[in-house]
mmCIF file of C-alpha atoms and ligand atoms in Angstrom:
data_model
loop_
_atom_site.group_PDB
_atom_site.id
_atom_site.type_symbol
_atom_site.label_atom_id
_atom_site.label_comp_id
_atom_site.label_asym_id
_atom_site.label_seq_id
_atom_site.Cartn_x
_atom_site.Cartn_y
_atom_site.Cartn_z
ATOM 1 C CA VAL A 1 120.247 57.095 115.800
ATOM 2 C CA ALA A 2 119.016 60.413 114.371
ATOM 3 C CA ASN A 3 115.781 61.956 115.670
ATOM 4 C CA ALA A 4 113.487 62.650 112.690
ATOM 5 C CA GLU A 5 111.067 64.915 114.573
ATOM 6 C CA PRO A 6 111.240 68.711 114.311
ATOM 7 C CA CYS A 7 113.306 70.341 117.041
ATOM 8 C CA PHE A 8 112.676 73.923 118.163
ATOM 9 C CA GLY A 9 115.492 74.703 120.572
ATOM 10 C CA ALA A 10 117.691 73.272 123.299
ATOM 11 C CA CYS A 11 114.495 73.290 125.396
ATOM 12 C CA ASP A 12 113.526 70.385 123.150
ATOM 13 C CA LEU A 13 116.129 67.803 124.232
ATOM 14 C CA ALA A 14 115.198 64.238 123.261
ATOM 15 C CA LEU A 15 115.556 62.863 126.802
ATOM 16 C CA LYS A 16 112.721 60.325 126.724
ATOM 17 C CA GLU A 17 113.788 59.030 123.328
ATOM 18 C CA ALA A 18 117.396 58.674 124.513
ATOM 19 C CA GLU A 19 116.111 56.702 127.497
ATOM 20 C CA MET A 20 114.005 54.360 125.309
ATOM 21 C CA LEU A 21 116.880 53.838 122.880
ATOM 22 C CA ASN A 22 119.292 53.285 125.760
ATOM 23 C CA ALA A 23 121.587 55.878 124.201
ATOM 24 C CA GLY A 24 124.834 56.650 126.012
ATOM 25 C CA LEU A 25 125.026 60.206 124.702
ATOM 26 C CA ILE A 26 122.763 62.895 123.220
ATOM 27 C CA VAL A 27 124.299 65.126 120.561
ATOM 28 C CA HIS A 28 122.045 68.155 120.129
ATOM 29 C CA PHE A 29 122.720 70.136 116.968
ATOM 30 C CA GLY A 30 122.278 73.847 116.380
ATOM 31 C CA HIS A 31 121.338 75.228 119.818
ATOM 32 C CA SER A 32 123.227 76.239 122.944
ATOM 33 C CA ASP A 33 122.755 74.780 126.428
ATOM 34 C CA PHE A 34 119.339 75.755 127.894
ATOM 35 C CA ARG A 35 120.234 74.235 131.313
ATOM 36 C CA VAL A 36 117.812 71.359 130.887
ATOM 37 C CA LYS A 37 118.621 68.708 133.501
ATOM 38 C CA SER A 38 119.622 65.403 131.915
ATOM 39 C CA LYS A 39 120.775 62.067 133.335
ATOM 40 C CA LYS A 40 122.419 61.406 129.951
ATOM 41 C CA SER A 41 125.526 63.233 128.824
ATOM 42 C CA VAL A 42 124.691 65.927 126.276
ATOM 43 C CA ILE A 43 126.944 67.597 123.725
ATOM 44 C CA TYR A 44 125.596 70.821 122.185
ATOM 45 C CA TRP A 45 127.039 70.809 118.689
ATOM 46 C CA PRO A 46 127.076 74.236 117.016
ATOM 47 C CA VAL A 47 125.768 74.639 113.490
ATOM 48 C CA GLU A 48 127.078 77.811 111.886
ATOM 49 C CA ALA A 49 125.173 79.823 109.327
ATOM 50 C CA ARG A 50 127.567 81.062 106.638
ATOM 51 C CA PHE A 51 127.329 84.468 105.023
ATOM 52 C CA ASP A 52 129.547 87.061 103.377
ATOM 53 C CA GLU A 53 130.809 88.870 106.485
ATOM 54 C CA ALA A 54 132.516 91.746 104.635
ATOM 55 C CA ARG A 55 129.337 92.506 102.657
ATOM 56 C CA VAL A 56 127.173 92.367 105.786
ATOM 57 C CA ALA A 57 129.610 94.592 107.738
ATOM 58 C CA GLU A 58 129.464 97.148 104.914
ATOM 59 C CA LYS A 59 125.659 97.061 105.011
ATOM 60 C CA ILE A 60 125.587 97.457 108.816
ATOM 61 C CA ALA A 61 128.012 100.378 108.616
ATOM 62 C CA GLU A 62 125.799 102.029 105.972
ATOM 63 C CA ILE A 63 122.680 101.604 108.166
ATOM 64 C CA CYS A 64 124.481 102.887 111.272
ATOM 65 C CA ARG A 65 125.974 105.928 109.545
ATOM 66 C CA GLU A 66 122.542 106.915 108.186
ATOM 67 C CA ARG A 67 121.200 106.885 111.741
ATOM 68 C CA ASN A 68 124.257 108.116 113.638
ATOM 69 C CA TRP A 69 124.478 104.824 115.496
ATOM 70 C CA PHE A 70 128.185 104.679 116.258
ATOM 71 C CA ARG A 71 127.595 102.246 119.111
ATOM 72 C CA THR A 72 125.346 99.436 117.932
ATOM 73 C CA GLY A 73 123.916 96.328 119.574
ATOM 74 C CA LEU A 74 123.780 93.248 117.373
ATOM 75 C CA GLY A 75 121.311 90.602 118.514
ATOM 76 C CA THR A 76 121.415 87.270 116.768
ATOM 77 C CA THR A 77 120.570 83.600 117.081
ATOM 78 C CA ILE A 78 123.172 81.006 118.002
ATOM 79 C CA GLN A 79 123.718 79.949 114.369
ATOM 80 C CA TYR A 80 125.053 83.398 113.480
ATOM 81 C CA LEU A 81 126.922 84.081 116.717
ATOM 82 C CA PRO A 82 130.323 82.534 115.797
ATOM 83 C CA ALA A 83 130.754 85.053 112.963
ATOM 84 C CA MET A 84 129.881 87.997 115.185
ATOM 85 C CA LYS A 85 133.312 88.524 116.786
ATOM 86 C CA LYS A 86 134.730 88.874 113.277
ATOM 87 C CA MET A 87 131.867 91.233 112.443
ATOM 88 C CA GLU A 88 132.681 93.382 115.511
ATOM 89 C CA LYS A 89 136.278 93.677 114.240
ATOM 90 C CA LEU A 90 135.212 94.579 110.700
ATOM 91 C CA LEU A 91 132.847 97.224 112.063
ATOM 92 C CA ALA A 92 135.524 98.667 114.377
ATOM 93 C CA GLU A 93 137.621 99.312 111.233
ATOM 94 C CA LYS A 94 134.661 101.378 109.999
ATOM 95 C CA GLU A 95 134.485 103.241 113.318
ATOM 96 C CA ILE A 96 131.344 101.502 114.510
ATOM 97 C CA LYS A 97 131.545 99.975 117.972
ATOM 98 C CA ALA A 98 129.408 96.844 117.843
ATOM 99 C CA TYR A 99 128.404 94.558 120.717
ATOM 100 C CA SER A 100 127.006 91.198 119.700
ATOM 101 C CA VAL A 101 124.806 89.039 121.904
ATOM 102 C CA GLN A 102 122.663 85.948 121.530
ATOM 103 C CA VAL A 103 118.872 86.181 121.769
ATOM 104 C CA LEU A 104 116.353 83.412 122.401
ATOM 105 C CA GLY A 105 112.661 83.725 121.575
ATOM 106 C CA CYS A 106 111.958 83.467 125.311
ATOM 107 C CA ASN A 107 114.930 85.407 126.674
ATOM 108 C CA TYR A 108 116.102 88.897 125.736
ATOM 109 C CA THR A 109 118.127 89.624 128.901
ATOM 110 C CA ALA A 110 121.363 90.081 126.929
ATOM 111 C CA VAL A 111 119.950 92.881 124.736
ATOM 112 C CA LYS A 112 118.311 94.582 127.717
ATOM 113 C CA LYS A 113 121.710 94.696 129.470
ATOM 114 C CA LEU A 114 123.225 96.356 126.392
ATOM 115 C CA GLU A 115 120.626 99.078 126.029
ATOM 116 C CA SER A 116 122.429 101.826 127.974
ATOM 117 C CA LYS A 117 125.642 101.280 125.959
ATOM 118 C CA VAL A 118 124.249 101.597 122.418
ATOM 119 C CA ASP A 119 122.425 104.044 120.138
ATOM 120 C CA GLY A 120 120.263 101.397 118.458
ATOM 121 C CA PHE A 121 119.999 97.686 117.659
ATOM 122 C CA LEU A 122 120.127 95.412 114.670
ATOM 123 C CA PHE A 123 118.833 91.877 114.674
ATOM 124 C CA LEU A 124 120.835 89.670 112.322
ATOM 125 C CA GLY A 125 119.030 86.579 111.145
ATOM 126 C CA ASP A 126 115.999 85.430 109.210
ATOM 127 C CA GLY A 127 112.325 85.933 110.049
ATOM 128 C CA LEU A 128 110.869 88.619 112.294
ATOM 129 C CA PHE A 129 110.054 86.647 115.457
ATOM 130 C CA HIS A 130 113.305 87.389 117.331
ATOM 131 C CA ALA A 131 113.564 90.947 115.973
ATOM 132 C CA LEU A 132 110.057 91.700 117.199
ATOM 133 C CA GLY A 133 110.876 90.188 120.603
ATOM 134 C CA MET A 134 113.927 92.473 120.778
ATOM 135 C CA GLN A 135 111.800 95.497 119.885
ATOM 136 C CA PHE A 136 109.409 94.679 122.732
ATOM 137 C CA ALA A 137 112.329 94.134 125.140
ATOM 138 C CA VAL A 138 114.100 97.471 124.602
ATOM 139 C CA GLY A 139 113.039 101.084 124.233
ATOM 140 C CA LYS A 140 115.576 101.856 121.483
ATOM 141 C CA LYS A 141 114.949 101.198 117.825
ATOM 142 C CA VAL A 142 115.563 97.704 116.424
ATOM 143 C CA LEU A 143 116.021 96.957 112.726
ATOM 144 C CA ALA A 144 116.003 93.445 111.268
ATOM 145 C CA LEU A 145 118.771 92.658 108.783
ATOM 146 C CA ASN A 146 118.804 89.384 106.887
ATOM 147 C CA PRO A 147 122.520 88.554 106.377
ATOM 148 C CA GLN A 148 121.775 86.399 103.328
ATOM 149 C CA THR A 149 119.577 88.804 101.349
ATOM 150 C CA LEU A 150 120.708 92.082 103.018
ATOM 151 C CA THR A 151 117.074 93.171 103.307
ATOM 152 C CA VAL A 152 116.370 95.558 106.181
ATOM 153 C CA LYS A 153 113.045 95.795 107.913
ATOM 154 C CA GLU A 154 111.682 98.396 110.321
ATOM 155 C CA LEU A 155 109.511 96.853 113.027
ATOM 156 C CA ASN A 156 107.113 99.684 113.838
ATOM 157 C CA SER A 157 104.153 98.361 111.846
ATOM 158 C CA GLU A 158 104.796 94.739 112.949
ATOM 159 C CA LYS A 159 104.942 95.884 116.576
ATOM 160 C CA ASP A 160 101.658 97.785 116.274
ATOM 161 C CA SER A 161 99.910 94.981 114.434
ATOM 162 C CA TYR A 162 101.183 92.360 116.897
ATOM 163 C CA TYR A 163 100.123 94.526 119.851
ATOM 164 C CA GLY A 164 96.664 95.059 118.324
ATOM 165 C CA GLN A 165 96.268 91.348 117.733
ATOM 166 C CA ARG A 166 97.199 90.505 121.354
ATOM 167 C CA ILE A 167 94.826 93.147 122.745
ATOM 168 C CA SER A 168 92.042 91.743 120.586
ATOM 169 C CA GLN A 169 92.736 88.174 121.838
ATOM 170 C CA ILE A 170 92.741 89.381 125.455
ATOM 171 C CA SER A 171 89.426 91.193 125.067
ATOM 172 C CA ILE A 172 87.743 88.153 123.438
ATOM 173 C CA ALA A 173 89.114 85.980 126.272
ATOM 174 C CA LYS A 174 87.441 88.225 128.880
ATOM 175 C CA GLN A 175 84.103 86.653 127.875
ATOM 176 C CA ALA A 176 85.455 83.061 127.888
ATOM 177 C CA ARG A 177 83.824 80.506 130.199
ATOM 178 C CA THR A 178 85.887 77.391 129.363
ATOM 179 C CA PHE A 179 89.678 77.284 129.076
ATOM 180 C CA ALA A 180 92.088 74.634 127.768
ATOM 181 C CA ILE A 181 95.506 74.953 129.401
ATOM 182 C CA LEU A 182 98.336 73.688 127.210
ATOM 183 C CA VAL A 183 101.320 71.925 128.769
ATOM 184 C CA SER A 184 104.252 70.730 126.702
ATOM 185 C CA THR A 185 106.302 67.718 127.814
ATOM 186 C CA LYS A 186 109.380 69.067 126.027
ATOM 187 C CA PRO A 187 111.885 69.125 128.922
ATOM 188 C CA GLY A 188 112.729 72.840 128.761
ATOM 189 C CA GLN A 189 109.124 73.910 128.143
ATOM 190 C CA PHE A 190 107.347 71.749 130.725
ATOM 191 C CA ASN A 191 105.812 74.031 133.360
ATOM 192 C CA ILE A 192 103.111 72.209 135.292
ATOM 193 C CA THR A 193 103.423 74.688 138.200
ATOM 194 C CA LEU A 194 102.388 77.550 135.928
ATOM 195 C CA ALA A 195 99.614 75.424 134.390
ATOM 196 C CA LEU A 196 98.164 74.632 137.844
ATOM 197 C CA LYS A 197 98.427 78.298 138.806
ATOM 198 C CA ALA A 198 96.484 79.211 135.641
ATOM 199 C CA LYS A 199 93.851 76.570 136.466
ATOM 200 C CA GLN A 200 93.434 77.899 139.990
ATOM 201 C CA LEU A 201 93.183 81.481 138.716
ATOM 202 C CA ILE A 202 90.540 80.579 136.127
ATOM 203 C CA GLU A 203 88.475 78.476 138.564
ATOM 204 C CA SER A 204 88.618 81.153 141.243
ATOM 205 C CA SER A 205 86.971 83.504 138.747
ATOM 206 C CA GLY A 206 84.046 81.042 138.424
ATOM 207 C CA ARG A 207 85.069 79.542 135.044
ATOM 208 C CA LYS A 208 86.134 76.072 133.951
ATOM 209 C CA ALA A 209 89.676 74.977 133.117
ATOM 210 C CA PHE A 210 91.109 71.688 131.777
ATOM 211 C CA LEU A 211 94.756 70.699 131.364
ATOM 212 C CA PHE A 212 96.063 69.110 128.152
ATOM 213 C CA TYR A 213 99.574 67.871 127.589
ATOM 214 C CA ALA A 214 101.456 66.909 124.443
ATOM 215 C CA ASN A 215 105.060 66.943 123.366
ATOM 216 C CA PHE A 216 104.398 68.993 120.241
ATOM 217 C CA LEU A 217 101.308 71.193 120.828
ATOM 218 C CA LYS A 218 99.461 71.609 117.550
ATOM 219 C CA ALA A 219 96.202 73.478 116.911
ATOM 220 C CA GLU A 220 94.747 70.543 114.975
ATOM 221 C CA PHE A 221 94.769 68.319 118.111
ATOM 222 C CA PHE A 222 92.107 70.627 119.593
ATOM 223 C CA ALA A 223 90.037 71.121 116.435
ATOM 224 C CA GLY A 224 86.930 69.237 117.633
ATOM 225 C CA LEU A 225 86.963 70.497 121.227
ATOM 226 C CA GLN A 226 84.686 73.279 122.372
ATOM 227 C CA PHE A 227 86.787 75.712 124.407
ATOM 228 C CA ASP A 228 86.470 79.476 124.470
ATOM 229 C CA CYS A 229 90.144 80.135 125.083
ATOM 230 C CA PHE A 230 93.553 78.397 125.195
ATOM 231 C CA VAL A 231 96.236 79.215 127.756
ATOM 232 C CA ASN A 232 99.776 78.452 126.682
ATOM 233 C CA THR A 233 102.346 77.480 129.325
ATOM 234 C CA ALA A 234 104.943 76.169 126.849
ATOM 235 C CA CYS A 235 107.074 78.049 124.293
ATOM 236 C CA PRO A 236 105.742 81.634 124.019
ATOM 237 C CA ARG A 237 105.994 81.311 120.242
ATOM 238 C CA ILE A 238 102.837 79.126 120.251
ATOM 239 C CA ALA A 239 100.728 82.120 121.305
ATOM 240 C CA ILE A 240 102.621 84.492 119.046
ATOM 241 C CA ASP A 241 103.272 82.659 115.776
ATOM 242 C CA ASP A 242 100.698 79.854 115.842
ATOM 243 C CA SER A 243 97.653 81.544 117.406
ATOM 244 C CA SER A 244 95.986 82.097 114.009
ATOM 245 C CA GLN A 245 95.818 78.297 113.594
ATOM 246 C CA PHE A 246 93.674 77.967 116.724
ATOM 247 C CA ALA A 247 89.946 78.606 116.443
ATOM 248 C CA LYS A 248 89.928 80.606 119.709
ATOM 249 C CA PRO A 249 92.324 83.040 121.410
ATOM 250 C CA VAL A 250 95.612 81.652 122.738
ATOM 251 C CA LEU A 251 96.975 83.595 125.712
ATOM 252 C CA ASN A 252 100.273 83.448 127.541
ATOM 253 C CA PHE A 253 100.025 83.543 131.333
ATOM 254 C CA LYS A 254 100.390 87.317 131.826
ATOM 255 C CA GLU A 255 97.744 87.906 129.171
ATOM 256 C CA LEU A 256 95.444 85.514 131.041
ATOM 257 C CA GLU A 257 95.978 87.578 134.186
ATOM 258 C CA ILE A 258 94.952 90.712 132.238
ATOM 259 C CA ALA A 259 91.870 88.967 130.796
ATOM 260 C CA LEU A 260 90.821 87.929 134.306
ATOM 261 C CA GLY A 261 91.396 91.403 135.745
ATOM 262 C CA LYS A 262 94.417 90.394 137.864
ATOM 263 C CA ARG A 263 96.921 92.559 135.991
ATOM 264 C CA ARG A 264 96.587 95.944 134.308
ATOM 265 C CA LEU A 265 96.642 96.181 130.519
ATOM 266 C CA GLU A 266 99.346 98.891 130.811
ATOM 267 C CA GLU A 267 101.696 96.183 132.098
ATOM 268 C CA PHE A 268 101.410 94.275 128.817
ATOM 269 C CA LYS A 269 104.796 93.819 127.130
HETATM 270 S S1 SF4 B 1 111.632 80.436 122.335
HETATM 271 FE FE1 SF4 B 1 110.599 78.476 122.516
HETATM 272 S S2 SF4 B 1 111.796 77.065 121.227
HETATM 273 FE FE2 SF4 B 1 113.090 78.891 121.619
HETATM 274 S S3 SF4 B 1 114.294 78.296 123.436
HETATM 275 FE FE3 SF4 B 1 112.477 79.434 124.171
HETATM 276 S S4 SF4 B 1 110.981 77.798 124.645
HETATM 277 FE FE4 SF4 B 1 112.558 76.886 123.326
#
């Protein structure tokens, strides 16, 4: 039985559905194991993005030579990872030492570990979400390269505009009196401990907080409700990519702490 709902990552395992359908096995396509506990057996089935590796290696070499990056970190999503070992070999022939690692929208540990070894980073993939996350995670420059179109994007202006947008949301939230705390029931996103901590923090500052749960948290579910601010405890992408769909600011937990004066703005990353 195929699940027809959208799926955002291996954090989004269809455990409840598998239970209801009495399935013996879950086959999860396109993402790697996120260490979500499951009573059912799970197979993580890779889905590889295909691209012209020789052309992309040539483009990477061109970018690296222009910048004197002879040791380069390549961050990519799981769909592009299988081709990366081949890419490392092709780049070695062009005298570029490349290290490829996987990035998740909520975990950039692998690129952070690489930082001391490389001169700069490239993100290989589509969209700017992961590339921007990489740029916030490391001090060295990150460029985004789309392996299909070979377009290259600098992230400076995106970083500034994203930072400005978050600061603006935090300062609006400072005046908020009522907060809706969002909890996702997706197995790898469910964090009721953090949600209760947020509730306690808000109430201890003399404001009101209410918890809401849903599997897929969408702005339209909250359209008629009068809250001054939303606090996201699920996938960080909700506050980053979807916040413009909400009528009021959407903060992640650390941003809430800043808005309530429990953390310094300088600590914002
Ligand atoms: S960024 Fe969001 S969708 Fe991706 S793995 Fe993390 S929680 Fe899941």
